[in-house]
Coordinates of C-alpha atoms in Angstrom, one line a residue:
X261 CA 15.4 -123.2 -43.2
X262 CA 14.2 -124.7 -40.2
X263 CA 17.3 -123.5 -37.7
X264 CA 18.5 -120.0 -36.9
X265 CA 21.8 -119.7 -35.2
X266 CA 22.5 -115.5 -33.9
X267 CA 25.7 -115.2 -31.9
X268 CA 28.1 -112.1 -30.8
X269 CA 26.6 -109.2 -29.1
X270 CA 23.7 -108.9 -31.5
X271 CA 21.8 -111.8 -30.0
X272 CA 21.3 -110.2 -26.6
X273 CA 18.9 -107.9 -28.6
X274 CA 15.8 -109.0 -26.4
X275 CA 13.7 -107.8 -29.5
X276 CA 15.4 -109.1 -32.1
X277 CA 15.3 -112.6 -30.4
X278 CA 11.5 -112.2 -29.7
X279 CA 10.9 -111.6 -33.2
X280 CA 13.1 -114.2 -33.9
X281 CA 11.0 -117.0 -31.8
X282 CA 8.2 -115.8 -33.1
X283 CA 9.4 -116.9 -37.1
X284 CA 11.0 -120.2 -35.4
X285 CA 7.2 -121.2 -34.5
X286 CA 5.9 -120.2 -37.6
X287 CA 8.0 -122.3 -39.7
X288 CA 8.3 -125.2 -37.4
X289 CA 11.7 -124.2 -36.3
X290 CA 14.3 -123.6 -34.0
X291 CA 16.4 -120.6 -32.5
X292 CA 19.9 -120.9 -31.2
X293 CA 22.3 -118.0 -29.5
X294 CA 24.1 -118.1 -26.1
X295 CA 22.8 -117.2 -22.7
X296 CA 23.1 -113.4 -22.4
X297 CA 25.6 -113.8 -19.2
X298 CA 28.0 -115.3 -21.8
X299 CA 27.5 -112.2 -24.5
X300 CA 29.6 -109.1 -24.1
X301 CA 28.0 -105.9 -23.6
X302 CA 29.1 -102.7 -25.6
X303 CA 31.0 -100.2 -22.8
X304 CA 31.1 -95.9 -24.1

């Protein structure tokens, strides 16, 4: 697998994409998710 796609609310996780990065280089890869301005935030 050399691409990782996240999308939805989950990939403004700022940990989850650093970790995320972090396997991309590893494996030669790549990460793709939306800019966070186009992610909807959870509301209470």
């Amino acid at each position: 697998m050399k691409r990782i796609v996240i999308a939805g609310g989950v990939s403004a996780n700022k940990f989850l994409r650093q970790e995320l990065e972090a396997l991309a280089n590893k494996i030669g890869g790549e990460v793709y998710y939306p800019r966070t301005e186009f992610v909807p935030t959870m509301v209470p």
